[in-house]
mmCIF file of N, CA, C and O in Angstrom:
data_model
loop_
_atom_site.group_PDB
_atom_site.id
_atom_site.type_symbol
_atom_site.label_atom_id
_atom_site.label_comp_id
_atom_site.label_asym_id
_atom_site.label_seq_id
_atom_site.Cartn_x
_atom_site.Cartn_y
_atom_site.Cartn_z
ATOM 1 N N UNK A 1311 28.966 2.246 -0.997
ATOM 2 C CA UNK A 1311 27.993 1.416 -0.301
ATOM 3 C C UNK A 1311 26.684 1.448 -1.086
ATOM 4 O O UNK A 1311 26.082 2.489 -1.280
ATOM 5 N N UNK A 1312 26.236 0.311 -1.520
ATOM 6 C CA UNK A 1312 25.010 0.200 -2.312
ATOM 7 C C UNK A 1312 23.789 0.126 -1.397
ATOM 8 O O UNK A 1312 23.837 -0.420 -0.306
ATOM 9 N N UNK A 1313 22.690 0.679 -1.880
ATOM 10 C CA UNK A 1313 21.426 0.650 -1.146
ATOM 11 C C UNK A 1313 20.646 -0.579 -1.554
ATOM 12 O O UNK A 1313 20.534 -0.891 -2.728
ATOM 13 N N UNK A 1314 20.120 -1.303 -0.563
ATOM 14 C CA UNK A 1314 19.292 -2.474 -0.843
ATOM 15 C C UNK A 1314 18.182 -2.529 0.192
ATOM 16 O O UNK A 1314 18.412 -2.306 1.374
ATOM 17 N N UNK A 1315 17.000 -2.814 -0.253
ATOM 18 C CA UNK A 1315 15.867 -2.952 0.650
ATOM 19 C C UNK A 1315 15.321 -4.359 0.554
ATOM 20 O O UNK A 1315 15.007 -4.834 -0.528
ATOM 21 N N UNK A 1316 15.216 -5.041 1.696
ATOM 22 C CA UNK A 1316 14.724 -6.415 1.731
ATOM 23 C C UNK A 1316 13.228 -6.464 1.426
ATOM 24 O O UNK A 1316 12.494 -5.501 1.650
ATOM 25 N N UNK A 1317 12.785 -7.624 0.934
ATOM 26 C CA UNK A 1317 11.355 -7.832 0.666
ATOM 27 C C UNK A 1317 10.516 -7.609 1.916
ATOM 28 O O UNK A 1317 9.426 -7.052 1.839
ATOM 29 N N UNK A 1318 11.031 -8.048 3.069
ATOM 30 C CA UNK A 1318 10.263 -7.915 4.311
ATOM 31 C C UNK A 1318 10.001 -6.445 4.641
ATOM 32 O O UNK A 1318 8.928 -6.096 5.131
ATOM 33 N N UNK A 1319 10.955 -5.574 4.376
ATOM 34 C CA UNK A 1319 10.755 -4.140 4.615
ATOM 35 C C UNK A 1319 9.656 -3.601 3.697
ATOM 36 O O UNK A 1319 8.791 -2.839 4.135
ATOM 37 N N UNK A 1320 9.684 -3.997 2.438
ATOM 38 C CA UNK A 1320 8.652 -3.551 1.500
ATOM 39 C C UNK A 1320 7.276 -4.053 1.925
ATOM 40 O O UNK A 1320 6.277 -3.336 1.802
ATOM 41 N N UNK A 1321 7.201 -5.263 2.437
ATOM 42 C CA UNK A 1321 5.928 -5.828 2.891
ATOM 43 C C UNK A 1321 5.390 -5.045 4.088
ATOM 44 O O UNK A 1321 4.219 -4.674 4.129
ATOM 45 N N UNK A 1322 6.252 -4.749 5.057
ATOM 46 C CA UNK A 1322 5.821 -3.996 6.240
ATOM 47 C C UNK A 1322 5.381 -2.588 5.848
ATOM 48 O O UNK A 1322 4.366 -2.086 6.335
ATOM 49 N N UNK A 1323 6.115 -1.940 4.960
ATOM 50 C CA UNK A 1323 5.728 -0.616 4.491
ATOM 51 C C UNK A 1323 4.373 -0.666 3.794
ATOM 52 O O UNK A 1323 3.526 0.210 4.000
ATOM 53 N N UNK A 1324 4.160 -1.672 2.980
ATOM 54 C CA UNK A 1324 2.882 -1.810 2.274
ATOM 55 C C UNK A 1324 1.739 -2.032 3.262
ATOM 56 O O UNK A 1324 0.660 -1.450 3.115
ATOM 57 N N UNK A 1325 1.955 -2.856 4.278
ATOM 58 C CA UNK A 1325 0.898 -3.149 5.247
ATOM 59 C C UNK A 1325 0.559 -1.948 6.119
ATOM 60 O O UNK A 1325 -0.621 -1.692 6.387
ATOM 61 N N UNK A 1326 1.570 -1.196 6.553
ATOM 62 C CA UNK A 1326 1.287 -0.016 7.369
ATOM 63 C C UNK A 1326 0.561 1.049 6.544
ATOM 64 O O UNK A 1326 -0.351 1.714 7.037
ATOM 65 N N UNK A 1327 0.949 1.182 5.293
ATOM 66 C CA UNK A 1327 0.261 2.131 4.407
ATOM 67 C C UNK A 1327 -1.190 1.692 4.204
ATOM 68 O O UNK A 1327 -2.109 2.506 4.215
ATOM 69 N N UNK A 1328 -1.416 0.403 4.051
ATOM 70 C CA UNK A 1328 -2.774 -0.118 3.863
ATOM 71 C C UNK A 1328 -3.630 0.163 5.087
ATOM 72 O O UNK A 1328 -4.838 0.390 4.971
ATOM 73 N N UNK A 1329 -3.067 0.122 6.293
ATOM 74 C CA UNK A 1329 -3.846 0.424 7.499
ATOM 75 C C UNK A 1329 -4.389 1.849 7.444
ATOM 76 O O UNK A 1329 -5.547 2.102 7.782
ATOM 77 N N UNK A 1330 -3.555 2.777 7.010
ATOM 78 C CA UNK A 1330 -3.992 4.161 6.873
ATOM 79 C C UNK A 1330 -5.104 4.254 5.833
ATOM 80 O O UNK A 1330 -6.129 4.921 6.033
ATOM 81 N N UNK A 1331 -4.924 3.572 4.723
ATOM 82 C CA UNK A 1331 -5.911 3.602 3.651
ATOM 83 C C UNK A 1331 -7.215 2.921 4.080
ATOM 84 O O UNK A 1331 -8.307 3.370 3.718
ATOM 85 N N UNK A 1332 -7.127 1.843 4.842
ATOM 86 C CA UNK A 1332 -8.340 1.169 5.331
ATOM 87 C C UNK A 1332 -9.222 2.124 6.124
ATOM 88 O O UNK A 1332 -10.444 2.156 5.938
ATOM 89 N N UNK A 1333 -8.616 2.878 6.994
ATOM 90 C CA UNK A 1333 -9.379 3.805 7.824
ATOM 91 C C UNK A 1333 -10.038 4.881 6.956
ATOM 92 O O UNK A 1333 -11.233 5.162 7.094
ATOM 93 N N UNK A 1334 -9.271 5.445 6.050
ATOM 94 C CA UNK A 1334 -9.844 6.493 5.197
ATOM 95 C C UNK A 1334 -10.905 5.918 4.259
ATOM 96 O O UNK A 1334 -11.938 6.548 4.027
ATOM 97 N N UNK A 1335 -10.672 4.712 3.725
ATOM 98 C CA UNK A 1335 -11.679 4.061 2.877
ATOM 99 C C UNK A 1335 -12.980 3.843 3.636
ATOM 100 O O UNK A 1335 -14.063 4.087 3.114
ATOM 101 N N UNK A 1336 -12.866 3.356 4.877
ATOM 102 C CA UNK A 1336 -14.066 3.110 5.666
ATOM 103 C C UNK A 1336 -14.874 4.387 5.835
ATOM 104 O O UNK A 1336 -16.084 4.401 5.600
ATOM 105 N N UNK A 1337 -14.208 5.451 6.222
ATOM 106 C CA UNK A 1337 -14.904 6.721 6.456
ATOM 107 C C UNK A 1337 -15.588 7.203 5.177
ATOM 108 O O UNK A 1337 -16.769 7.572 5.195
ATOM 109 N N UNK A 1338 -14.876 7.178 4.067
ATOM 110 C CA UNK A 1338 -15.430 7.686 2.809
ATOM 111 C C UNK A 1338 -16.568 6.807 2.303
ATOM 112 O O UNK A 1338 -17.655 7.298 1.977
ATOM 113 N N UNK A 1339 -16.343 5.485 2.243
ATOM 114 C CA UNK A 1339 -17.358 4.578 1.689
ATOM 115 C C UNK A 1339 -18.601 4.551 2.565
ATOM 116 O O UNK A 1339 -19.724 4.606 2.070
ATOM 117 N N UNK A 1340 -18.407 4.483 3.879
ATOM 118 C CA UNK A 1340 -19.566 4.437 4.769
ATOM 119 C C UNK A 1340 -20.343 5.750 4.730
ATOM 120 O O UNK A 1340 -21.575 5.748 4.791
ATOM 121 N N UNK A 1341 -19.640 6.863 4.605
ATOM 122 C CA UNK A 1341 -20.317 8.156 4.506
ATOM 123 C C UNK A 1341 -21.215 8.211 3.272
ATOM 124 O O UNK A 1341 -22.322 8.757 3.324
ATOM 125 N N UNK A 1342 -20.750 7.609 2.191
ATOM 126 C CA UNK A 1342 -21.531 7.621 0.947
ATOM 127 C C UNK A 1342 -22.669 6.597 0.982
ATOM 128 O O UNK A 1342 -23.799 6.901 0.598
ATOM 129 N N UNK A 1343 -22.384 5.375 1.442
ATOM 130 C CA UNK A 1343 -23.370 4.295 1.343
ATOM 131 C C UNK A 1343 -24.245 4.124 2.577
ATOM 132 O O UNK A 1343 -25.372 3.631 2.477
ATOM 133 N N UNK A 1344 -23.717 4.434 3.750
ATOM 134 C CA UNK A 1344 -24.411 4.197 5.025
ATOM 135 C C UNK A 1344 -24.766 2.725 5.229
ATOM 136 O O UNK A 1344 -25.703 2.388 5.946
ATOM 137 N N UNK A 1345 -23.994 1.843 4.561
ATOM 138 C CA UNK A 1345 -24.223 0.391 4.697
ATOM 139 C C UNK A 1345 -22.900 -0.292 4.999
ATOM 140 O O UNK A 1345 -21.919 -0.128 4.279
ATOM 141 N N UNK A 1346 -22.913 -1.078 6.097
ATOM 142 C CA UNK A 1346 -21.689 -1.772 6.498
ATOM 143 C C UNK A 1346 -21.311 -2.879 5.521
ATOM 144 O O UNK A 1346 -20.131 -3.102 5.265
ATOM 145 N N UNK A 1347 -22.294 -3.603 4.982
ATOM 146 C CA UNK A 1347 -21.985 -4.721 4.090
ATOM 147 C C UNK A 1347 -21.277 -4.241 2.818
ATOM 148 O O UNK A 1347 -20.255 -4.812 2.413
ATOM 149 N N UNK A 1348 -21.762 -3.207 2.222
ATOM 150 C CA UNK A 1348 -21.120 -2.663 1.020
ATOM 151 C C UNK A 1348 -19.758 -2.074 1.376
ATOM 152 O O UNK A 1348 -18.773 -2.279 0.660
ATOM 153 N N UNK A 1349 -19.703 -1.362 2.490
ATOM 154 C CA UNK A 1349 -18.450 -0.743 2.926
ATOM 155 C C UNK A 1349 -17.355 -1.784 3.105
ATOM 156 O O UNK A 1349 -16.256 -1.641 2.554
ATOM 157 N N UNK A 1350 -17.634 -2.839 3.855
ATOM 158 C CA UNK A 1350 -16.610 -3.853 4.102
ATOM 159 C C UNK A 1350 -16.258 -4.638 2.843
ATOM 160 O O UNK A 1350 -15.096 -4.985 2.622
ATOM 161 N N UNK A 1351 -17.236 -4.915 2.009
ATOM 162 C CA UNK A 1351 -16.964 -5.614 0.756
ATOM 163 C C UNK A 1351 -16.031 -4.829 -0.147
ATOM 164 O O UNK A 1351 -15.054 -5.367 -0.680
ATOM 165 N N UNK A 1352 -16.314 -3.551 -0.316
ATOM 166 C CA UNK A 1352 -15.455 -2.704 -1.148
ATOM 167 C C UNK A 1352 -14.078 -2.507 -0.520
ATOM 168 O O UNK A 1352 -13.068 -2.467 -1.224
ATOM 169 N N UNK A 1353 -14.030 -2.399 0.790
ATOM 170 C CA UNK A 1353 -12.738 -2.238 1.472
ATOM 171 C C UNK A 1353 -11.861 -3.464 1.271
ATOM 172 O O UNK A 1353 -10.666 -3.330 0.984
ATOM 173 N N UNK A 1354 -12.414 -4.636 1.420
ATOM 174 C CA UNK A 1354 -11.632 -5.863 1.263
ATOM 175 C C UNK A 1354 -11.099 -5.989 -0.160
ATOM 176 O O UNK A 1354 -9.904 -6.216 -0.376
ATOM 177 N N UNK A 1355 -11.969 -5.836 -1.126
ATOM 178 C CA UNK A 1355 -11.562 -5.963 -2.527
ATOM 179 C C UNK A 1355 -10.522 -4.915 -2.914
ATOM 180 O O UNK A 1355 -9.467 -5.239 -3.464
ATOM 181 N N UNK A 1356 -10.798 -3.688 -2.613
ATOM 182 C CA UNK A 1356 -9.920 -2.593 -2.988
ATOM 183 C C UNK A 1356 -8.550 -2.695 -2.314
ATOM 184 O O UNK A 1356 -7.516 -2.536 -2.962
ATOM 185 N N UNK A 1357 -8.538 -2.968 -1.044
ATOM 186 C CA UNK A 1357 -7.270 -2.966 -0.312
ATOM 187 C C UNK A 1357 -6.422 -4.201 -0.561
ATOM 188 O O UNK A 1357 -5.201 -4.122 -0.544
ATOM 189 N N UNK A 1358 -7.034 -5.322 -0.823
ATOM 190 C CA UNK A 1358 -6.254 -6.515 -1.163
ATOM 191 C C UNK A 1358 -5.520 -6.296 -2.482
ATOM 192 O O UNK A 1358 -4.309 -6.506 -2.577
ATOM 193 N N UNK A 1359 -6.241 -5.833 -3.488
ATOM 194 C CA UNK A 1359 -5.607 -5.619 -4.795
ATOM 195 C C UNK A 1359 -4.588 -4.479 -4.739
ATOM 196 O O UNK A 1359 -3.512 -4.566 -5.331
ATOM 197 N N UNK A 1360 -4.887 -3.430 -4.012
ATOM 198 C CA UNK A 1360 -3.957 -2.306 -3.897
ATOM 199 C C UNK A 1360 -2.670 -2.688 -3.174
ATOM 200 O O UNK A 1360 -1.593 -2.206 -3.520
ATOM 201 N N UNK A 1361 -2.764 -3.534 -2.164
ATOM 202 C CA UNK A 1361 -1.567 -3.969 -1.440
ATOM 203 C C UNK A 1361 -0.637 -4.745 -2.348
ATOM 204 O O UNK A 1361 0.581 -4.537 -2.341
ATOM 205 N N UNK A 1362 -1.180 -5.622 -3.140
ATOM 206 C CA UNK A 1362 -0.362 -6.402 -4.077
ATOM 207 C C UNK A 1362 0.273 -5.476 -5.112
ATOM 208 O O UNK A 1362 1.477 -5.580 -5.387
ATOM 209 N N UNK A 1363 -0.489 -4.559 -5.664
ATOM 210 C CA UNK A 1363 0.052 -3.624 -6.640
ATOM 211 C C UNK A 1363 1.132 -2.735 -6.034
ATOM 212 O O UNK A 1363 2.161 -2.473 -6.657
ATOM 213 N N UNK A 1364 0.926 -2.273 -4.809
ATOM 214 C CA UNK A 1364 1.916 -1.433 -4.139
ATOM 215 C C UNK A 1364 3.223 -2.198 -3.930
ATOM 216 O O UNK A 1364 4.311 -1.644 -4.121
ATOM 217 N N UNK A 1365 3.136 -3.451 -3.525
ATOM 218 C CA UNK A 1365 4.337 -4.257 -3.305
ATOM 219 C C UNK A 1365 5.175 -4.325 -4.580
ATOM 220 O O UNK A 1365 6.387 -4.080 -4.565
ATOM 221 N N UNK A 1366 4.558 -4.635 -5.704
ATOM 222 C CA UNK A 1366 5.307 -4.722 -6.963
ATOM 223 C C UNK A 1366 5.817 -3.353 -7.407
ATOM 224 O O UNK A 1366 6.929 -3.238 -7.921
ATOM 225 N N UNK A 1367 5.043 -2.322 -7.186
ATOM 226 C CA UNK A 1367 5.478 -0.962 -7.487
ATOM 227 C C UNK A 1367 6.738 -0.618 -6.688
ATOM 228 O O UNK A 1367 7.707 -0.080 -7.219
ATOM 229 N N UNK A 1368 6.725 -0.950 -5.411
ATOM 230 C CA UNK A 1368 7.869 -0.699 -4.532
ATOM 231 C C UNK A 1368 9.101 -1.488 -4.983
ATOM 232 O O UNK A 1368 10.219 -0.970 -4.988
ATOM 233 N N UNK A 1369 8.919 -2.732 -5.366
ATOM 234 C CA UNK A 1369 10.061 -3.556 -5.805
ATOM 235 C C UNK A 1369 10.651 -3.016 -7.111
ATOM 236 O O UNK A 1369 11.867 -3.014 -7.301
ATOM 237 N N UNK A 1370 9.817 -2.546 -8.008
ATOM 238 C CA UNK A 1370 10.311 -1.974 -9.266
ATOM 239 C C UNK A 1370 11.108 -0.709 -8.973
ATOM 240 O O UNK A 1370 12.212 -0.528 -9.491
ATOM 241 N N UNK A 1371 10.580 0.168 -8.128
ATOM 242 C CA UNK A 1371 11.294 1.396 -7.794
ATOM 243 C C UNK A 1371 12.589 1.113 -7.057
ATOM 244 O O UNK A 1371 13.532 1.905 -7.127
ATOM 245 N N UNK A 1372 12.669 0.025 -6.342
ATOM 246 C CA UNK A 1372 13.907 -0.334 -5.648
ATOM 247 C C UNK A 1372 15.028 -0.621 -6.647
ATOM 248 O O UNK A 1372 16.205 -0.450 -6.334
ATOM 249 N N UNK A 1373 14.704 -1.037 -7.846
ATOM 250 C CA UNK A 1373 15.699 -1.331 -8.877
ATOM 251 C C UNK A 1373 16.111 -0.087 -9.663
ATOM 252 O O UNK A 1373 17.089 -0.115 -10.392
ATOM 253 N N UNK A 1374 15.375 1.008 -9.512
ATOM 254 C CA UNK A 1374 15.692 2.243 -10.223
ATOM 255 C C UNK A 1374 16.628 3.076 -9.362
ATOM 256 O O UNK A 1374 16.315 3.390 -8.209
ATOM 257 N N UNK A 1375 17.764 3.439 -9.911
ATOM 258 C CA UNK A 1375 18.775 4.148 -9.133
ATOM 259 C C UNK A 1375 18.607 5.671 -9.160
ATOM 260 O O UNK A 1375 19.276 6.378 -8.424
ATOM 261 N N UNK A 1376 17.729 6.179 -9.991
ATOM 262 C CA UNK A 1376 17.493 7.603 -10.098
ATOM 263 C C UNK A 1376 17.032 8.171 -8.750
ATOM 264 O O UNK A 1376 16.157 7.628 -8.104
ATOM 265 N N UNK A 1377 17.685 9.241 -8.317
ATOM 266 C CA UNK A 1377 17.291 9.910 -7.073
ATOM 267 C C UNK A 1377 17.918 9.323 -5.828
ATOM 268 O O UNK A 1377 17.688 9.841 -4.742
ATOM 269 N N UNK A 1378 18.707 8.273 -5.933
ATOM 270 C CA UNK A 1378 19.379 7.688 -4.779
ATOM 271 C C UNK A 1378 20.799 8.249 -4.722
ATOM 272 O O UNK A 1378 21.445 8.434 -5.753
ATOM 273 N N UNK A 1379 21.263 8.499 -3.524
ATOM 274 C CA UNK A 1379 22.609 8.997 -3.348
ATOM 275 C C UNK A 1379 23.378 8.024 -2.465
ATOM 276 O O UNK A 1379 22.938 7.655 -1.395
ATOM 277 N N UNK A 1380 24.520 7.623 -2.969
ATOM 278 C CA UNK A 1380 25.386 6.715 -2.214
ATOM 279 C C UNK A 1380 26.449 7.562 -1.524
ATOM 280 O O UNK A 1380 27.139 8.349 -2.158
ATOM 281 N N UNK A 1381 26.536 7.411 -0.202
ATOM 282 C CA UNK A 1381 27.520 8.194 0.570
ATOM 283 C C UNK A 1381 28.893 7.627 0.468
ATOM 284 O O UNK A 1381 29.239 6.571 0.442
#
């Protein structure tokens, strides 16, 4: 039985991970800057680009069979 992960699963995983990162980014950036405008601007830019990169990273790893065990 071969392992396959649909694109939709990778998208949901990426989005849920981004939610965790958004919260931590907000806390860290706001603690440093004490400004909402800079905080939200950096959060939007950083998390949009990171989500796209994570999606492609996940799809590439899905094609690598190393570490997968087929029952």
